[in-house]
Coordinates of C-alpha atoms and ligand atoms in Angstrom, one line a residue:
X27 CA 69.6 -5.7 -11.1
X28 CA 66.6 -5.4 -13.3
X29 CA 63.2 -4.7 -11.5
X30 CA 60.8 -7.7 -10.9
X31 CA 57.2 -6.4 -10.4
X32 CA 54.1 -8.5 -9.3
X33 CA 50.4 -9.1 -9.5
X34 CA 49.4 -10.9 -6.4
X35 CA 45.7 -11.1 -6.0
X36 CA 43.8 -13.3 -3.9
X37 CA 41.0 -15.2 -6.2
X38 CA 38.2 -15.0 -3.6
X39 CA 35.8 -12.8 -5.5
X40 CA 35.7 -10.8 -9.0
X41 CA 38.2 -7.8 -9.0
X42 CA 36.5 -4.4 -9.0
X43 CA 37.8 -1.2 -10.0
X44 CA 39.8 -0.8 -6.7
X45 CA 41.9 -3.9 -7.6
X46 CA 42.4 -2.7 -11.1
X47 CA 43.9 0.5 -10.0
X48 CA 46.6 -1.3 -7.8
X49 CA 47.3 -3.7 -10.7
X50 CA 47.6 -0.9 -13.1
X51 CA 50.0 1.0 -10.9
X52 CA 52.0 -2.2 -10.2
X53 CA 52.2 -2.9 -13.9
X54 CA 53.2 0.5 -14.9
X55 CA 55.8 1.1 -12.2
X56 CA 57.5 -2.4 -13.6
X57 CA 57.3 -1.7 -17.1
X58 CA 58.2 1.8 -16.6
X59 CA 61.6 0.7 -15.2
X60 CA 62.0 -1.9 -17.8
X61 CA 61.5 -4.8 -15.4
X62 CA 60.3 -8.1 -15.6
X63 CA 56.4 -8.9 -14.3
X64 CA 55.5 -12.0 -12.2
X65 CA 51.8 -13.1 -11.6
X66 CA 51.3 -15.0 -8.4
X67 CA 47.8 -16.3 -7.5
X68 CA 47.3 -16.0 -3.4
X69 CA 45.0 -18.9 -3.2
X70 CA 46.2 -19.9 0.1
X71 CA 42.8 -20.0 1.7
X72 CA 41.3 -23.2 0.5
X73 CA 37.4 -22.2 1.7
X74 CA 37.6 -18.9 0.2
X75 CA 39.9 -19.3 -3.0
X76 CA 38.0 -20.5 -6.4
X77 CA 39.2 -21.2 -9.5
X78 CA 36.7 -19.5 -11.3
X79 CA 37.8 -16.2 -9.8
X80 CA 41.7 -16.9 -10.7
X81 CA 40.9 -17.4 -14.1
X82 CA 38.2 -14.5 -14.5
X83 CA 41.2 -12.3 -12.7
X84 CA 44.0 -13.5 -15.5
X85 CA 41.4 -12.9 -18.0
X86 CA 40.9 -9.3 -16.5
X87 CA 44.3 -8.4 -16.8
X88 CA 45.0 -9.5 -20.5
X89 CA 41.5 -7.6 -21.1
X90 CA 43.2 -4.3 -19.6
X91 CA 46.5 -4.9 -21.6
X92 CA 48.5 -5.8 -18.6
X93 CA 50.8 -8.5 -19.2
X94 CA 53.2 -10.7 -17.5
X95 CA 56.3 -12.8 -18.1
X96 CA 56.1 -15.6 -15.9
X97 CA 53.6 -17.0 -13.5
X98 CA 50.1 -18.3 -13.4
X99 CA 48.8 -20.8 -14.2
X100 CA 52.1 -22.5 -13.7
X101 CA 51.7 -24.1 -10.3
X102 CA 55.1 -22.6 -9.0
X103 CA 53.1 -19.6 -8.9
X104 CA 50.2 -20.8 -7.1
X105 CA 50.2 -20.4 -3.3
X106 CA 47.8 -23.5 -2.8
X107 CA 50.6 -25.7 -4.3
X108 CA 53.5 -24.1 -2.6
X109 CA 53.2 -25.8 0.8
X110 CA 56.4 -27.9 0.8
X111 CA 58.4 -24.5 0.0
X112 CA 56.8 -22.9 3.2
X113 CA 57.4 -25.5 5.1
X114 CA 61.0 -25.5 4.5
X115 CA 61.3 -21.7 5.9
X116 CA 58.9 -22.7 8.5
X117 CA 61.1 -25.4 9.9
X118 CA 64.0 -22.9 10.0
X119 CA 61.8 -20.5 12.2
X120 CA 61.1 -23.5 14.3
X121 CA 64.7 -24.6 14.8
X122 CA 65.7 -21.0 15.6
X123 CA 62.9 -20.9 18.1
X124 CA 61.2 -17.9 16.4
X125 CA 57.9 -19.4 16.3
X126 CA 55.8 -21.2 18.9
X127 CA 52.7 -23.2 19.1
X128 CA 49.5 -21.5 20.2
X129 CA 46.2 -23.5 21.2
X130 CA 44.1 -20.6 21.9
X131 CA 40.8 -20.1 20.0
X132 CA 41.5 -16.7 19.1
X133 CA 44.3 -18.1 16.6
X134 CA 41.8 -20.5 15.3
X135 CA 39.3 -17.5 14.6
X136 CA 42.1 -15.3 13.0
X137 CA 41.7 -15.7 9.2
X138 CA 45.6 -15.3 8.9
X139 CA 45.7 -16.9 5.5
X140 CA 44.3 -13.5 3.9
X141 CA 45.7 -10.2 3.6
X142 CA 44.7 -8.2 6.6
X143 CA 42.6 -5.4 5.1
X144 CA 41.2 -2.1 6.9
X145 CA 38.8 -2.8 9.6
X146 CA 40.2 -6.1 10.4
X147 CA 41.7 -6.3 13.8
X148 CA 45.1 -7.4 14.1
X149 CA 46.4 -6.6 17.4
X150 CA 47.5 -9.9 19.5
X151 CA 47.7 -8.7 23.0
X152 CA 49.7 -12.1 23.8
X153 CA 48.8 -15.4 25.3
X154 CA 49.6 -17.8 27.6
X155 CA 50.8 -20.1 25.0
X156 CA 53.9 -17.5 24.3
X157 CA 55.1 -18.1 27.8
X158 CA 54.9 -21.7 28.3
X159 CA 58.0 -23.9 29.3
X160 CA 59.7 -26.2 26.8
X161 CA 58.1 -29.3 28.9
X162 CA 54.6 -28.0 29.2
X163 CA 54.9 -27.3 25.5
X164 CA 56.1 -30.8 24.6
X165 CA 53.0 -32.5 26.7
X166 CA 50.6 -30.2 24.8
X167 CA 52.0 -31.2 21.4
X168 CA 52.0 -34.6 22.2
X169 CA 48.3 -34.2 23.5
X170 CA 47.2 -34.3 19.8
X171 CA 45.1 -31.0 19.3
X172 CA 47.2 -29.2 16.3
X173 CA 48.2 -25.8 17.3
X174 CA 48.4 -22.7 15.1
X175 CA 52.0 -21.4 14.9
X176 CA 52.8 -17.8 15.8
X177 CA 56.0 -15.8 15.1
X178 CA 57.4 -13.9 18.0
X179 CA 57.2 -10.4 16.7
X180 CA 60.5 -8.3 16.8
X181 CA 60.7 -5.8 19.3
X182 CA 62.4 -3.4 17.4
X183 CA 61.5 -0.2 15.2
X184 CA 61.6 -1.4 11.5
X185 CA 61.6 1.3 8.8
X186 CA 60.7 0.9 5.4
X187 CA 61.2 3.6 3.0
X188 CA 58.3 3.3 0.9
X189 CA 58.4 4.9 -2.5
X190 CA 55.4 6.8 -2.3
X191 CA 54.6 7.5 1.3
X192 CA 58.1 7.9 2.7
X193 CA 59.6 6.3 5.9
X194 CA 57.3 3.9 7.7
X195 CA 58.7 2.9 11.0
X196 CA 56.8 0.5 13.1
X197 CA 57.8 -2.0 16.1
X198 CA 55.6 -4.9 15.4
X199 CA 55.9 -6.5 19.1
X200 CA 54.6 -3.3 20.7
X201 CA 52.0 -2.3 17.6
X202 CA 50.7 -5.4 16.5
X203 CA 52.0 -8.5 18.8
X204 CA 52.8 -12.0 17.6
X205 CA 51.3 -13.1 14.4
X206 CA 50.3 -16.2 13.0
X207 CA 52.6 -17.9 10.3
X208 CA 50.7 -21.4 10.4
X209 CA 47.1 -21.8 10.9
X210 CA 45.9 -24.7 13.2
X211 CA 44.4 -26.7 10.2
X212 CA 48.3 -26.6 8.5
X213 CA 47.4 -23.9 6.0
X214 CA 50.5 -21.1 6.1
X215 CA 49.6 -17.5 6.5
X216 CA 49.7 -14.7 4.2
X217 CA 52.5 -12.7 6.0
X218 CA 54.9 -15.8 5.8
X219 CA 53.8 -17.1 2.6
X220 CA 54.0 -13.5 0.8
X221 CA 57.4 -12.8 2.2
X222 CA 58.8 -16.2 0.9
X223 CA 57.2 -16.0 -2.4
X224 CA 58.7 -12.1 -2.9
X225 CA 62.1 -13.7 -1.7
X226 CA 62.4 -16.6 -3.8
X227 CA 60.5 -15.3 -7.1
X228 CA 63.3 -12.4 -7.0
X229 CA 60.6 -9.6 -6.6
X230 CA 62.3 -5.9 -6.1
X231 CA 59.1 -4.0 -6.5
X232 CA 56.0 -4.5 -4.2
X233 CA 53.4 -2.1 -5.5
X234 CA 49.9 -2.4 -3.6
X235 CA 47.2 -0.9 -1.9
X236 CA 48.4 1.1 1.2
X237 CA 46.1 -0.7 3.5
X238 CA 48.9 -3.1 3.2
X239 CA 51.5 -0.7 4.4
X240 CA 51.3 -1.9 8.0
X241 CA 52.4 -5.4 6.7
X242 CA 55.6 -4.0 4.9
X243 CA 57.7 -3.9 8.2
X244 CA 56.8 -7.3 9.1
X245 CA 57.5 -8.8 5.8
X246 CA 60.8 -6.9 5.3
X247 CA 62.0 -8.4 8.8
X248 CA 60.7 -11.7 7.7
X249 CA 62.8 -11.8 4.2
X250 CA 66.2 -10.5 5.9
X251 CA 65.5 -13.1 8.8
X252 CA 65.3 -15.7 6.2
X253 CA 68.4 -14.5 4.5
X254 CA 66.9 -12.8 1.7
X255 CA 66.9 -8.9 0.2
X256 CA 63.5 -7.4 1.1
X257 CA 62.0 -5.5 -2.2
X258 CA 61.4 -1.9 -2.5
X259 CA 57.7 -1.2 -1.2
X260 CA 55.7 1.4 -3.2
X261 CA 52.2 1.5 -1.8
X262 CA 49.2 3.3 -3.8
X263 CA 46.2 5.1 -2.7
X264 CA 43.0 3.1 -2.4
X265 CA 39.9 3.8 -4.5
X266 CA 37.0 4.9 -2.2
X267 CA 33.3 5.3 -2.9
X268 CA 32.4 8.6 -4.1
X269 CA 28.9 10.4 -3.4
X270 CA 27.0 10.2 -6.2
X271 CA 24.7 7.4 -7.6
X272 CA 26.9 6.5 -10.6
X273 CA 30.2 6.4 -8.4
X274 CA 28.7 4.0 -6.1
X275 CA 27.7 1.9 -8.8
X276 CA 30.8 1.8 -10.7
X277 CA 33.0 1.4 -7.6
X278 CA 31.2 -1.8 -6.4
X279 CA 31.0 -2.9 -10.2
X280 CA 33.1 -6.2 -10.4
X281 CA 35.0 -6.4 -13.9
X282 CA 32.5 -8.9 -15.3
X283 CA 29.9 -6.3 -15.3
X284 CA 32.3 -3.3 -16.1
X285 CA 33.5 -5.3 -19.3
X286 CA 30.0 -5.5 -20.7
X287 CA 29.9 -1.7 -20.4
X288 CA 33.2 -0.3 -21.0
X289 CA 36.1 -0.5 -23.2
X290 CA 39.5 -1.3 -21.7
X291 CA 40.8 2.2 -22.7
X292 CA 38.0 3.9 -21.0
X293 CA 38.5 1.9 -17.6
X294 CA 42.4 2.8 -17.9
X295 CA 41.8 6.3 -19.1
X296 CA 39.3 6.7 -16.0
X297 CA 41.8 5.2 -13.5
X298 CA 44.7 7.1 -14.8
X299 CA 42.8 10.4 -14.3
X300 CA 41.4 9.6 -10.9
X301 CA 44.7 8.7 -9.5
X302 CA 46.4 11.9 -10.9
X303 CA 48.5 10.2 -13.8
X304 CA 46.5 11.7 -16.8
X305 CA 45.3 15.2 -17.0
X306 CA 42.1 14.1 -18.5
X307 CA 39.9 10.8 -18.4
X308 CA 40.3 10.3 -22.3
X309 CA 40.4 6.7 -23.3
X310 CA 44.1 5.5 -23.3
X311 CA 45.7 2.0 -23.5
X312 CA 47.7 1.0 -20.8
X313 CA 50.9 0.9 -22.4
X314 CA 50.7 4.5 -23.7
X315 CA 50.9 5.5 -20.3
X316 CA 54.4 4.0 -19.5
X317 CA 56.4 7.0 -21.1
X318 CA 54.8 9.4 -18.9
X319 CA 54.4 7.2 -15.6
X320 CA 55.7 8.9 -12.4
X321 CA 55.0 8.6 -8.7
X322 CA 55.1 12.2 -8.5
X323 CA 51.8 12.6 -10.5
X324 CA 50.0 10.0 -8.2
X325 CA 47.8 11.2 -5.3
X326 CA 48.9 10.4 -1.9
X327 CA 45.3 10.4 -0.4
X328 CA 42.8 7.8 -1.4
X329 CA 40.9 8.5 -4.5
X330 CA 37.4 9.0 -4.5
X331 CA 35.3 8.1 -7.6
X332 CA 33.4 11.1 -8.9
X333 CA 30.2 11.6 -11.0
X334 CA 30.8 11.8 -14.8
Ligands
LIG535 N1 46.8 -11.0 -2.1 C1 46.6 -9.7 -1.3 C2 45.3 -9.4 -1.5 O1 44.8 -9.6 -2.6 C3 48.2 -9.0 -1.7 C4 49.2 -9.2 -1.2 C5 50.3 -8.5 -1.3 O2 50.1 -7.8 -2.2 O3 51.1 -8.5 -0.7 O4 44.7 -8.5 -0.6

């Protein structure tokens, strides 16, 4: 089976160097395997997603020399246009009583449509809605206040064999609690959408920042529960701000600004050196890194941006 990789950015802002590192590694991993690249726009949250950012992201990837074979702007690859697809799988979970409605305000507060990044508290210690009787639930459902829908987290040790960090085991019920698959406003949540999409789009390689490693067991479980085959997960180090002035400046620079000051080969060369892929930060085209690409060269710890 040939490899299928993906770019899956959320268009809630301009990309910065950290995003570019994850995109570069996802692309190199896929192309080094001779695979096909998919570009999916994760614009689930209508309040945070903007077309201008989506267009800028596509343009930044092209500028960097990272191409894709199918995907955005084809609406089949925009999560905001895929509600009917998610609904089919949501109904399956509902029919199997794997999800329950939740009227707690906490569920309303949780962003859920966005991927959980560091510093965002995810643990759900359980609420009364999980324990309502069928009758109590029916009464509340008829009451008209729309609920969020939560998935009963599996109480089992789930292991993901991460291609870069090795075996990662998690018991989602004990470590994270139940999680939202559909918000009260009807928007489907990140965990459901990403699992359904990776499954239906035939993705076999998920390469992304290691802050999402803790989502991988739930996604693997969801895909297998929905009858699919989970992809291989390969998380990558994150870029962190260094101490120096330039580092801070570079780290926070959006690609919009970066592109005025640097050539794409300079950015790729810098990123490749920072993560351990290249011995020097000499300018290099992304495609020229394909032959020498190996996860063994890539740092495990987060990568600080340092002074020039
Ligand atoms: N769209 C998510 C983000 O930008 C990434 C989701 C994923 O790679 O699974 O944080």
